[in-house]
Amino acid sequence: MGRKAFSGKGGIDEIGKKIGNLGLLRAMGAYNWALKPCGSVFPYFCIVTIHDKGYVRARISFLEGWQTMHDYVRMRFEPDSGYYVSQTELPQFEVAYLRTGKIVATRHDPGCLPWYLTPRQEGLVRRMLWETYGVMLRIENDRSLVLKHADERALFARVETSPGVWRDAPMTIPEPPPYEERVPVPQDLLKRAQSLPVDKDWKVAVDLRYLPDRLTEDAPPRVCYAIRAVDLAEKTRLIDDGAFVDMLNGGLKTIWLDAPVRILERLVERGRLPGEIRVVSARLFRFLRPLFLELPVKLSKRKSIPVLEEHFRA
């Protein structure tokens, strides 16, 4: 990056180090607050996450918009619900503290690799990080600060009323939109599947995962969401089907809702159905269930399927 907003005086790197030197990151994981920068369409929600393992020791995330905040809350309380597997898939800016001591700021969008900030994004993150530093200093002396509007169903927020001028304000939490999952079931495909023989001894394992090493040439690059299925007896790959997120066509929601049909199409092409389909992911199990309830195929969830892991590593 190297631009002033990141590494210069008062830049992201300097502010990030000030925050790190407070020694409050772990304590801040219990608190959330909102930021509304002047000129931004979205409010942002500050989330601090601590990692005891891995190359990242802490993250300050600025989740973008109310829908993202609602998705994050759903993920926290129902981790196998929704269309996001990881918090890093949510739309956000992130400031990561690496175990090497380095600070890295990135932009995250669903289905994309974390990517470098544009100059404009760097300026926005710098402003929000500076306000975060101020909020943390205040919380250190008053742990009730961010809870002061809890009875009003509102978040404590810092609102930028004009460039460089911030004030405290409650931010009313809107009701989340109704959440529903309707897996499309093409009747012609279902009828074809119902007419096929079922091989009771044929067992198949399947999963849907993103592959960060299979990318588009966009900036930021989009990652491939791959469906792989394995014949558990032969240990051979039956399905290797991939798709990239299209934000103009439903984004991650489309990837997950289309997965059951894509899996069934590949099985129908083989002219028979397995007696059992095994999955590890509770999320994929939930999406497959409505379709396979219509078929004489056992659907089961397992804690691990080693041969499937091998095919995703290959």
mmCIF file of C-alpha atoms in Angstrom:
data_model
loop_
_atom_site.group_PDB
_atom_site.id
_atom_site.type_symbol
_atom_site.label_atom_id
_atom_site.label_comp_id
_atom_site.label_asym_id
_atom_site.label_seq_id
_atom_site.Cartn_x
_atom_site.Cartn_y
_atom_site.Cartn_z
ATOM 1 C CA MET A 1 0.000 0.000 0.000
ATOM 2 C CA GLY A 2 2.547 2.572 1.159
ATOM 3 C CA ARG A 3 0.305 5.615 0.823
ATOM 4 C CA LYS A 4 0.070 8.330 3.457
ATOM 5 C CA ALA A 5 -3.351 7.190 4.689
ATOM 6 C CA PHE A 6 -1.811 3.840 5.599
ATOM 7 C CA SER A 7 1.805 4.356 6.672
ATOM 8 C CA GLY A 8 2.224 8.104 7.148
ATOM 9 C CA LYS A 9 1.762 10.144 10.303
ATOM 10 C CA GLY A 10 -1.752 9.555 11.589
ATOM 11 C CA GLY A 11 -2.187 6.717 9.084
ATOM 12 C CA ILE A 12 -3.801 3.312 9.555
ATOM 13 C CA ASP A 13 -0.551 1.659 10.634
ATOM 14 C CA GLU A 14 0.204 4.271 13.307
ATOM 15 C CA ILE A 15 -3.353 4.305 14.692
ATOM 16 C CA GLY A 16 -3.444 0.513 14.645
ATOM 17 C CA LYS A 17 -0.267 0.367 16.711
ATOM 18 C CA LYS A 18 -1.702 2.872 19.200
ATOM 19 C CA ILE A 19 -4.736 0.615 19.603
ATOM 20 C CA GLY A 20 -2.538 -2.462 19.978
ATOM 21 C CA ASN A 21 -0.427 -0.737 22.632
ATOM 22 C CA LEU A 22 -3.533 -0.150 24.765
ATOM 23 C CA GLY A 23 -3.648 -3.880 25.499
ATOM 24 C CA LEU A 24 -7.447 -3.791 25.274
ATOM 25 C CA LEU A 25 -8.163 -5.829 22.152
ATOM 26 C CA ARG A 26 -9.166 -8.994 24.013
ATOM 27 C CA ALA A 27 -11.414 -7.012 26.380
ATOM 28 C CA MET A 28 -13.018 -5.181 23.432
ATOM 29 C CA GLY A 29 -14.264 -8.482 22.025
ATOM 30 C CA ALA A 30 -17.237 -8.202 24.393
ATOM 31 C CA TYR A 31 -18.415 -4.874 22.940
ATOM 32 C CA ASN A 32 -19.887 -3.632 19.657
ATOM 33 C CA TRP A 33 -20.535 -0.099 18.508
ATOM 34 C CA ALA A 34 -21.484 1.705 15.318
ATOM 35 C CA LEU A 35 -19.769 4.354 13.205
ATOM 36 C CA LYS A 36 -21.497 6.537 10.616
ATOM 37 C CA PRO A 37 -18.929 8.449 8.567
ATOM 38 C CA CYS A 38 -20.003 11.627 6.802
ATOM 39 C CA GLY A 39 -20.820 10.925 3.153
ATOM 40 C CA SER A 40 -21.178 7.168 3.631
ATOM 41 C CA VAL A 41 -24.404 5.432 2.626
ATOM 42 C CA PHE A 42 -23.753 2.717 5.206
ATOM 43 C CA PRO A 43 -23.238 2.646 8.936
ATOM 44 C CA TYR A 44 -20.348 0.434 9.994
ATOM 45 C CA PHE A 45 -20.235 -1.860 13.024
ATOM 46 C CA CYS A 46 -17.015 -2.393 14.921
ATOM 47 C CA ILE A 47 -16.315 -6.010 15.907
ATOM 48 C CA VAL A 48 -13.088 -7.148 17.599
ATOM 49 C CA THR A 49 -12.143 -10.816 17.199
ATOM 50 C CA ILE A 50 -9.251 -12.545 18.975
ATOM 51 C CA HIS A 51 -7.512 -15.621 17.546
ATOM 52 C CA ASP A 52 -5.441 -17.822 19.849
ATOM 53 C CA LYS A 53 -4.079 -19.787 16.883
ATOM 54 C CA GLY A 54 -3.003 -18.956 13.350
ATOM 55 C CA TYR A 55 -1.020 -16.129 11.797
ATOM 56 C CA VAL A 56 -3.618 -13.473 12.747
ATOM 57 C CA ARG A 57 -3.845 -12.718 16.464
ATOM 58 C CA ALA A 58 -6.633 -10.119 16.326
ATOM 59 C CA ARG A 59 -8.987 -8.455 13.853
ATOM 60 C CA ILE A 60 -10.871 -5.189 13.996
ATOM 61 C CA SER A 61 -13.742 -5.533 11.531
ATOM 62 C CA PHE A 62 -15.977 -2.743 10.276
ATOM 63 C CA LEU A 63 -19.067 -4.627 9.082
ATOM 64 C CA GLU A 64 -20.842 -2.727 6.317
ATOM 65 C CA GLY A 65 -24.555 -1.980 6.657
ATOM 66 C CA TRP A 66 -27.473 -3.298 8.691
ATOM 67 C CA GLN A 67 -27.996 -6.404 6.552
ATOM 68 C CA THR A 68 -24.406 -7.450 7.220
ATOM 69 C CA MET A 69 -24.866 -6.828 10.931
ATOM 70 C CA HIS A 70 -28.014 -8.980 10.968
ATOM 71 C CA ASP A 71 -26.160 -11.732 9.079
ATOM 72 C CA TYR A 72 -23.316 -11.547 11.604
ATOM 73 C CA VAL A 73 -25.707 -11.890 14.549
ATOM 74 C CA ARG A 74 -27.401 -14.871 12.884
ATOM 75 C CA MET A 75 -23.981 -16.438 12.319
ATOM 76 C CA ARG A 76 -23.095 -16.010 15.992
ATOM 77 C CA PHE A 77 -26.270 -17.637 17.304
ATOM 78 C CA GLU A 78 -26.969 -20.078 14.455
ATOM 79 C CA PRO A 79 -23.550 -20.851 12.944
ATOM 80 C CA ASP A 80 -24.941 -23.335 10.413
ATOM 81 C CA SER A 81 -27.669 -20.981 9.205
ATOM 82 C CA GLY A 82 -27.465 -18.471 6.375
ATOM 83 C CA TYR A 83 -25.178 -18.283 3.365
ATOM 84 C CA TYR A 84 -21.927 -17.249 5.048
ATOM 85 C CA VAL A 85 -19.557 -19.944 6.330
ATOM 86 C CA SER A 86 -16.962 -17.545 7.731
ATOM 87 C CA GLN A 87 -17.098 -14.041 9.196
ATOM 88 C CA THR A 88 -14.462 -13.021 6.643
ATOM 89 C CA GLU A 89 -17.014 -13.554 3.824
ATOM 90 C CA LEU A 90 -19.163 -10.676 5.119
ATOM 91 C CA PRO A 91 -18.877 -7.237 3.429
ATOM 92 C CA GLN A 92 -16.427 -5.302 5.588
ATOM 93 C CA PHE A 93 -13.165 -3.498 6.048
ATOM 94 C CA GLU A 94 -10.669 -5.292 8.261
ATOM 95 C CA VAL A 95 -7.564 -4.287 10.177
ATOM 96 C CA ALA A 96 -5.642 -7.452 11.068
ATOM 97 C CA TYR A 97 -2.868 -7.762 13.649
ATOM 98 C CA LEU A 98 -0.450 -10.463 12.520
ATOM 99 C CA ARG A 99 1.695 -12.436 14.948
ATOM 100 C CA THR A 100 4.744 -11.027 13.161
ATOM 101 C CA GLY A 101 3.769 -7.579 14.479
ATOM 102 C CA LYS A 102 2.624 -6.338 11.083
ATOM 103 C CA ILE A 103 -0.755 -4.633 10.599
ATOM 104 C CA VAL A 104 -2.685 -5.310 7.387
ATOM 105 C CA ALA A 105 -5.821 -3.488 6.218
ATOM 106 C CA THR A 106 -8.043 -5.139 3.602
ATOM 107 C CA ARG A 107 -11.448 -5.000 1.960
ATOM 108 C CA HIS A 108 -13.683 -8.096 2.095
ATOM 109 C CA ASP A 109 -16.576 -8.826 -0.260
ATOM 110 C CA PRO A 110 -18.609 -12.060 -0.479
ATOM 111 C CA GLY A 111 -16.957 -14.660 -2.678
ATOM 112 C CA CYS A 112 -13.770 -12.624 -3.181
ATOM 113 C CA LEU A 113 -10.244 -12.728 -1.836
ATOM 114 C CA PRO A 114 -9.508 -10.041 0.765
ATOM 115 C CA TRP A 115 -8.025 -7.210 -1.263
ATOM 116 C CA TYR A 116 -5.981 -4.042 -1.057
ATOM 117 C CA LEU A 117 -7.719 -0.808 -0.152
ATOM 118 C CA THR A 118 -8.179 1.919 -2.716
ATOM 119 C CA PRO A 119 -6.931 5.398 -1.691
ATOM 120 C CA ARG A 120 -10.506 6.435 -0.910
ATOM 121 C CA GLN A 121 -11.089 3.303 1.180
ATOM 122 C CA GLU A 122 -7.834 3.898 3.057
ATOM 123 C CA GLY A 123 -9.048 7.360 4.013
ATOM 124 C CA LEU A 124 -12.387 5.974 5.227
ATOM 125 C CA VAL A 125 -10.746 3.211 7.279
ATOM 126 C CA ARG A 126 -8.275 5.673 8.802
ATOM 127 C CA ARG A 127 -11.136 7.906 9.989
ATOM 128 C CA MET A 128 -13.092 4.968 11.435
ATOM 129 C CA LEU A 129 -10.004 3.490 13.090
ATOM 130 C CA TRP A 130 -9.206 6.819 14.759
ATOM 131 C CA GLU A 131 -12.737 6.983 16.181
ATOM 132 C CA THR A 132 -12.387 3.365 17.307
ATOM 133 C CA TYR A 133 -9.225 4.321 19.181
ATOM 134 C CA GLY A 134 -11.158 7.086 20.933
ATOM 135 C CA VAL A 135 -14.051 4.782 21.833
ATOM 136 C CA MET A 136 -11.641 2.208 23.273
ATOM 137 C CA LEU A 137 -9.980 4.849 25.454
ATOM 138 C CA ARG A 138 -13.399 5.799 26.806
ATOM 139 C CA ILE A 139 -14.481 2.186 27.374
ATOM 140 C CA GLU A 140 -11.305 1.604 29.375
ATOM 141 C CA ASN A 141 -12.659 4.082 31.946
ATOM 142 C CA ASP A 142 -16.370 3.352 31.495
ATOM 143 C CA ARG A 143 -17.286 -0.200 30.480
ATOM 144 C CA SER A 144 -20.975 0.764 30.378
ATOM 145 C CA LEU A 145 -20.449 3.333 27.589
ATOM 146 C CA VAL A 146 -21.512 1.147 24.663
ATOM 147 C CA LEU A 147 -24.466 -0.270 26.617
ATOM 148 C CA LYS A 148 -26.051 3.082 27.440
ATOM 149 C CA HIS A 149 -28.772 2.732 24.756
ATOM 150 C CA ALA A 150 -29.439 -1.009 25.154
ATOM 151 C CA ASP A 151 -32.880 -0.391 26.707
ATOM 152 C CA GLU A 152 -33.861 1.655 23.643
ATOM 153 C CA ARG A 153 -32.973 -1.157 21.180
ATOM 154 C CA ALA A 154 -30.198 1.054 19.910
ATOM 155 C CA LEU A 155 -26.433 0.864 19.527
ATOM 156 C CA PHE A 156 -23.970 3.392 20.844
ATOM 157 C CA ALA A 157 -22.640 5.172 17.763
ATOM 158 C CA ARG A 158 -20.175 7.815 16.718
ATOM 159 C CA VAL A 159 -21.693 9.889 13.930
ATOM 160 C CA GLU A 160 -19.677 12.240 11.720
ATOM 161 C CA THR A 161 -22.002 15.210 11.178
ATOM 162 C CA SER A 162 -19.517 17.078 8.969
ATOM 163 C CA PRO A 163 -15.968 16.247 7.866
ATOM 164 C CA GLY A 164 -13.892 15.693 10.996
ATOM 165 C CA VAL A 165 -16.732 16.450 13.442
ATOM 166 C CA TRP A 166 -18.007 13.405 15.371
ATOM 167 C CA ARG A 167 -20.586 13.125 18.128
ATOM 168 C CA ASP A 168 -22.162 10.411 20.276
ATOM 169 C CA ALA A 169 -25.620 9.281 19.169
ATOM 170 C CA PRO A 170 -27.923 6.290 19.596
ATOM 171 C CA MET A 171 -28.479 4.309 16.411
ATOM 172 C CA THR A 172 -31.832 2.519 16.416
ATOM 173 C CA ILE A 173 -31.558 -1.133 15.409
ATOM 174 C CA PRO A 174 -34.062 -1.966 12.644
ATOM 175 C CA GLU A 175 -35.875 -5.278 12.619
ATOM 176 C CA PRO A 176 -34.078 -7.803 10.421
ATOM 177 C CA PRO A 177 -35.897 -8.687 7.210
ATOM 178 C CA PRO A 178 -37.598 -12.100 7.239
ATOM 179 C CA TYR A 179 -35.107 -14.868 6.582
ATOM 180 C CA GLU A 180 -36.187 -17.826 4.517
ATOM 181 C CA GLU A 181 -34.575 -20.503 2.397
ATOM 182 C CA ARG A 182 -36.450 -21.878 -0.577
ATOM 183 C CA VAL A 183 -34.428 -24.431 -2.470
ATOM 184 C CA PRO A 184 -35.653 -24.509 -6.079
ATOM 185 C CA VAL A 185 -36.792 -27.975 -7.137
ATOM 186 C CA PRO A 186 -37.177 -28.301 -10.940
ATOM 187 C CA GLN A 187 -40.032 -30.752 -11.381
ATOM 188 C CA ASP A 188 -38.692 -32.191 -14.637
ATOM 189 C CA LEU A 189 -35.348 -33.015 -13.001
ATOM 190 C CA LEU A 190 -37.102 -34.476 -9.969
ATOM 191 C CA LYS A 191 -39.273 -36.731 -12.161
ATOM 192 C CA ARG A 192 -36.213 -37.982 -14.045
ATOM 193 C CA ALA A 193 -34.458 -38.733 -10.740
ATOM 194 C CA GLN A 194 -37.516 -40.541 -9.360
ATOM 195 C CA SER A 195 -37.546 -42.812 -12.411
ATOM 196 C CA LEU A 196 -33.939 -43.960 -11.882
ATOM 197 C CA PRO A 197 -32.868 -47.142 -10.083
ATOM 198 C CA VAL A 198 -31.399 -46.759 -6.599
ATOM 199 C CA ASP A 199 -28.195 -48.666 -5.862
ATOM 200 C CA LYS A 200 -28.531 -49.343 -2.126
ATOM 201 C CA ASP A 201 -24.852 -50.314 -1.835
ATOM 202 C CA TRP A 202 -23.583 -47.162 -3.544
ATOM 203 C CA LYS A 203 -22.506 -44.535 -1.004
ATOM 204 C CA VAL A 204 -21.419 -41.042 -1.959
ATOM 205 C CA ALA A 205 -19.846 -38.207 0.064
ATOM 206 C CA VAL A 206 -20.273 -34.576 -1.024
ATOM 207 C CA ASP A 207 -19.362 -31.078 0.137
ATOM 208 C CA LEU A 208 -19.370 -27.467 -1.051
ATOM 209 C CA ARG A 209 -16.345 -25.305 -0.204
ATOM 210 C CA TYR A 210 -14.537 -22.311 -1.571
ATOM 211 C CA LEU A 211 -11.111 -22.882 -3.121
ATOM 212 C CA PRO A 212 -8.822 -19.855 -2.635
ATOM 213 C CA ASP A 213 -6.342 -21.237 -5.178
ATOM 214 C CA ARG A 214 -8.910 -21.242 -8.011
ATOM 215 C CA LEU A 215 -9.478 -17.597 -8.894
ATOM 216 C CA THR A 216 -10.754 -15.238 -11.555
ATOM 217 C CA GLU A 217 -8.562 -12.439 -12.927
ATOM 218 C CA ASP A 218 -10.841 -9.725 -11.511
ATOM 219 C CA ALA A 219 -9.663 -7.214 -8.919
ATOM 220 C CA PRO A 220 -10.448 -8.380 -6.339
ATOM 221 C CA PRO A 221 -10.245 -11.962 -7.600
ATOM 222 C CA ARG A 222 -13.335 -14.098 -7.038
ATOM 223 C CA VAL A 223 -12.811 -17.521 -5.479
ATOM 224 C CA CYS A 224 -14.335 -20.727 -6.791
ATOM 225 C CA TYR A 225 -17.059 -22.431 -4.757
ATOM 226 C CA ALA A 226 -16.565 -26.085 -5.614
ATOM 227 C CA ILE A 227 -18.846 -29.078 -5.229
ATOM 228 C CA ARG A 228 -16.936 -32.322 -4.967
ATOM 229 C CA ALA A 229 -18.471 -35.754 -4.556
ATOM 230 C CA VAL A 230 -16.606 -38.999 -3.974
ATOM 231 C CA ASP A 231 -17.536 -42.653 -4.416
ATOM 232 C CA LEU A 232 -16.776 -43.994 -0.930
ATOM 233 C CA ALA A 233 -16.060 -47.535 -2.115
ATOM 234 C CA GLU A 234 -13.899 -46.703 -5.133
ATOM 235 C CA LYS A 235 -12.531 -43.467 -3.578
ATOM 236 C CA THR A 236 -12.887 -41.825 -6.973
ATOM 237 C CA ARG A 237 -14.200 -38.355 -7.677
ATOM 238 C CA LEU A 238 -17.715 -38.325 -9.122
ATOM 239 C CA ILE A 239 -18.404 -34.590 -9.209
ATOM 240 C CA ASP A 240 -16.022 -31.657 -9.595
ATOM 241 C CA ASP A 241 -18.259 -28.691 -10.269
ATOM 242 C CA GLY A 242 -17.368 -25.077 -9.543
ATOM 243 C CA ALA A 243 -19.045 -21.678 -9.650
ATOM 244 C CA PHE A 244 -18.031 -18.100 -8.918
ATOM 245 C CA VAL A 245 -20.130 -15.619 -6.991
ATOM 246 C CA ASP A 246 -22.084 -13.195 -9.173
ATOM 247 C CA MET A 247 -23.244 -10.284 -7.013
ATOM 248 C CA LEU A 248 -25.687 -9.244 -9.758
ATOM 249 C CA ASN A 249 -27.311 -12.680 -9.605
ATOM 250 C CA GLY A 250 -27.943 -13.339 -5.927
ATOM 251 C CA GLY A 251 -24.349 -13.623 -4.696
ATOM 252 C CA LEU A 252 -23.615 -16.376 -2.182
ATOM 253 C CA LYS A 253 -27.315 -17.072 -1.751
ATOM 254 C CA THR A 254 -27.495 -18.342 -5.329
ATOM 255 C CA ILE A 255 -24.390 -20.508 -4.842
ATOM 256 C CA TRP A 256 -25.980 -22.348 -1.906
ATOM 257 C CA LEU A 257 -29.531 -22.555 -3.244
ATOM 258 C CA ASP A 258 -28.322 -23.909 -6.594
ATOM 259 C CA ALA A 259 -26.037 -26.540 -5.034
ATOM 260 C CA PRO A 260 -28.682 -29.269 -4.451
ATOM 261 C CA VAL A 261 -29.871 -29.104 -8.059
ATOM 262 C CA ARG A 262 -26.305 -29.142 -9.399
ATOM 263 C CA ILE A 263 -25.543 -32.243 -7.314
ATOM 264 C CA LEU A 264 -28.713 -34.037 -8.414
ATOM 265 C CA GLU A 265 -28.084 -33.169 -12.079
ATOM 266 C CA ARG A 266 -24.649 -34.814 -11.947
ATOM 267 C CA LEU A 267 -26.091 -37.943 -10.315
ATOM 268 C CA VAL A 268 -28.927 -38.156 -12.856
ATOM 269 C CA GLU A 269 -26.336 -37.995 -15.656
ATOM 270 C CA ARG A 270 -24.933 -41.280 -14.300
ATOM 271 C CA GLY A 271 -28.279 -43.019 -14.716
ATOM 272 C CA ARG A 272 -28.717 -44.170 -11.126
ATOM 273 C CA LEU A 273 -28.997 -42.808 -7.588
ATOM 274 C CA PRO A 274 -26.866 -43.748 -4.590
ATOM 275 C CA GLY A 275 -28.405 -45.442 -1.587
ATOM 276 C CA GLU A 276 -26.789 -42.897 0.722
ATOM 277 C CA ILE A 277 -25.287 -39.418 0.502
ATOM 278 C CA ARG A 278 -22.997 -38.362 3.353
ATOM 279 C CA VAL A 279 -22.028 -34.802 4.235
ATOM 280 C CA VAL A 280 -19.911 -33.135 6.919
ATOM 281 C CA SER A 281 -21.410 -29.661 6.647
ATOM 282 C CA ALA A 282 -24.637 -29.087 8.588
ATOM 283 C CA ARG A 283 -25.299 -26.164 6.254
ATOM 284 C CA LEU A 284 -25.136 -28.321 3.120
ATOM 285 C CA PHE A 285 -27.251 -30.991 4.837
ATOM 286 C CA ARG A 286 -29.940 -28.375 5.442
ATOM 287 C CA PHE A 287 -29.954 -27.244 1.807
ATOM 288 C CA LEU A 288 -29.975 -30.792 0.424
ATOM 289 C CA ARG A 289 -32.731 -32.084 2.670
ATOM 290 C CA PRO A 290 -35.819 -30.539 0.940
ATOM 291 C CA LEU A 291 -34.816 -32.009 -2.414
ATOM 292 C CA PHE A 292 -33.737 -35.455 -1.234
ATOM 293 C CA LEU A 293 -36.847 -35.887 0.914
ATOM 294 C CA GLU A 294 -38.540 -36.397 -2.459
ATOM 295 C CA LEU A 295 -36.193 -39.270 -3.317
ATOM 296 C CA PRO A 296 -35.471 -42.731 -1.816
ATOM 297 C CA VAL A 297 -31.920 -41.673 -0.913
ATOM 298 C CA LYS A 298 -30.645 -41.640 2.666
ATOM 299 C CA LEU A 299 -29.016 -38.330 3.623
ATOM 300 C CA SER A 300 -26.686 -38.470 6.633
ATOM 301 C CA LYS A 301 -24.276 -36.126 8.399
ATOM 302 C CA ARG A 302 -20.870 -37.325 9.627
ATOM 303 C CA LYS A 303 -18.259 -35.653 11.821
ATOM 304 C CA SER A 304 -15.563 -36.329 9.251
ATOM 305 C CA ILE A 305 -15.102 -38.059 5.908
ATOM 306 C CA PRO A 306 -11.329 -38.470 5.374
ATOM 307 C CA VAL A 307 -11.505 -39.512 1.722
ATOM 308 C CA LEU A 308 -13.520 -36.373 0.920
ATOM 309 C CA GLU A 309 -10.892 -34.238 2.680
ATOM 310 C CA GLU A 310 -8.233 -35.814 0.480
ATOM 311 C CA HIS A 311 -10.117 -34.847 -2.670
ATOM 312 C CA PHE A 312 -10.440 -31.233 -1.539
ATOM 313 C CA ARG A 313 -6.716 -31.092 -0.786
ATOM 314 C CA ALA A 314 -5.775 -32.621 -4.134
#
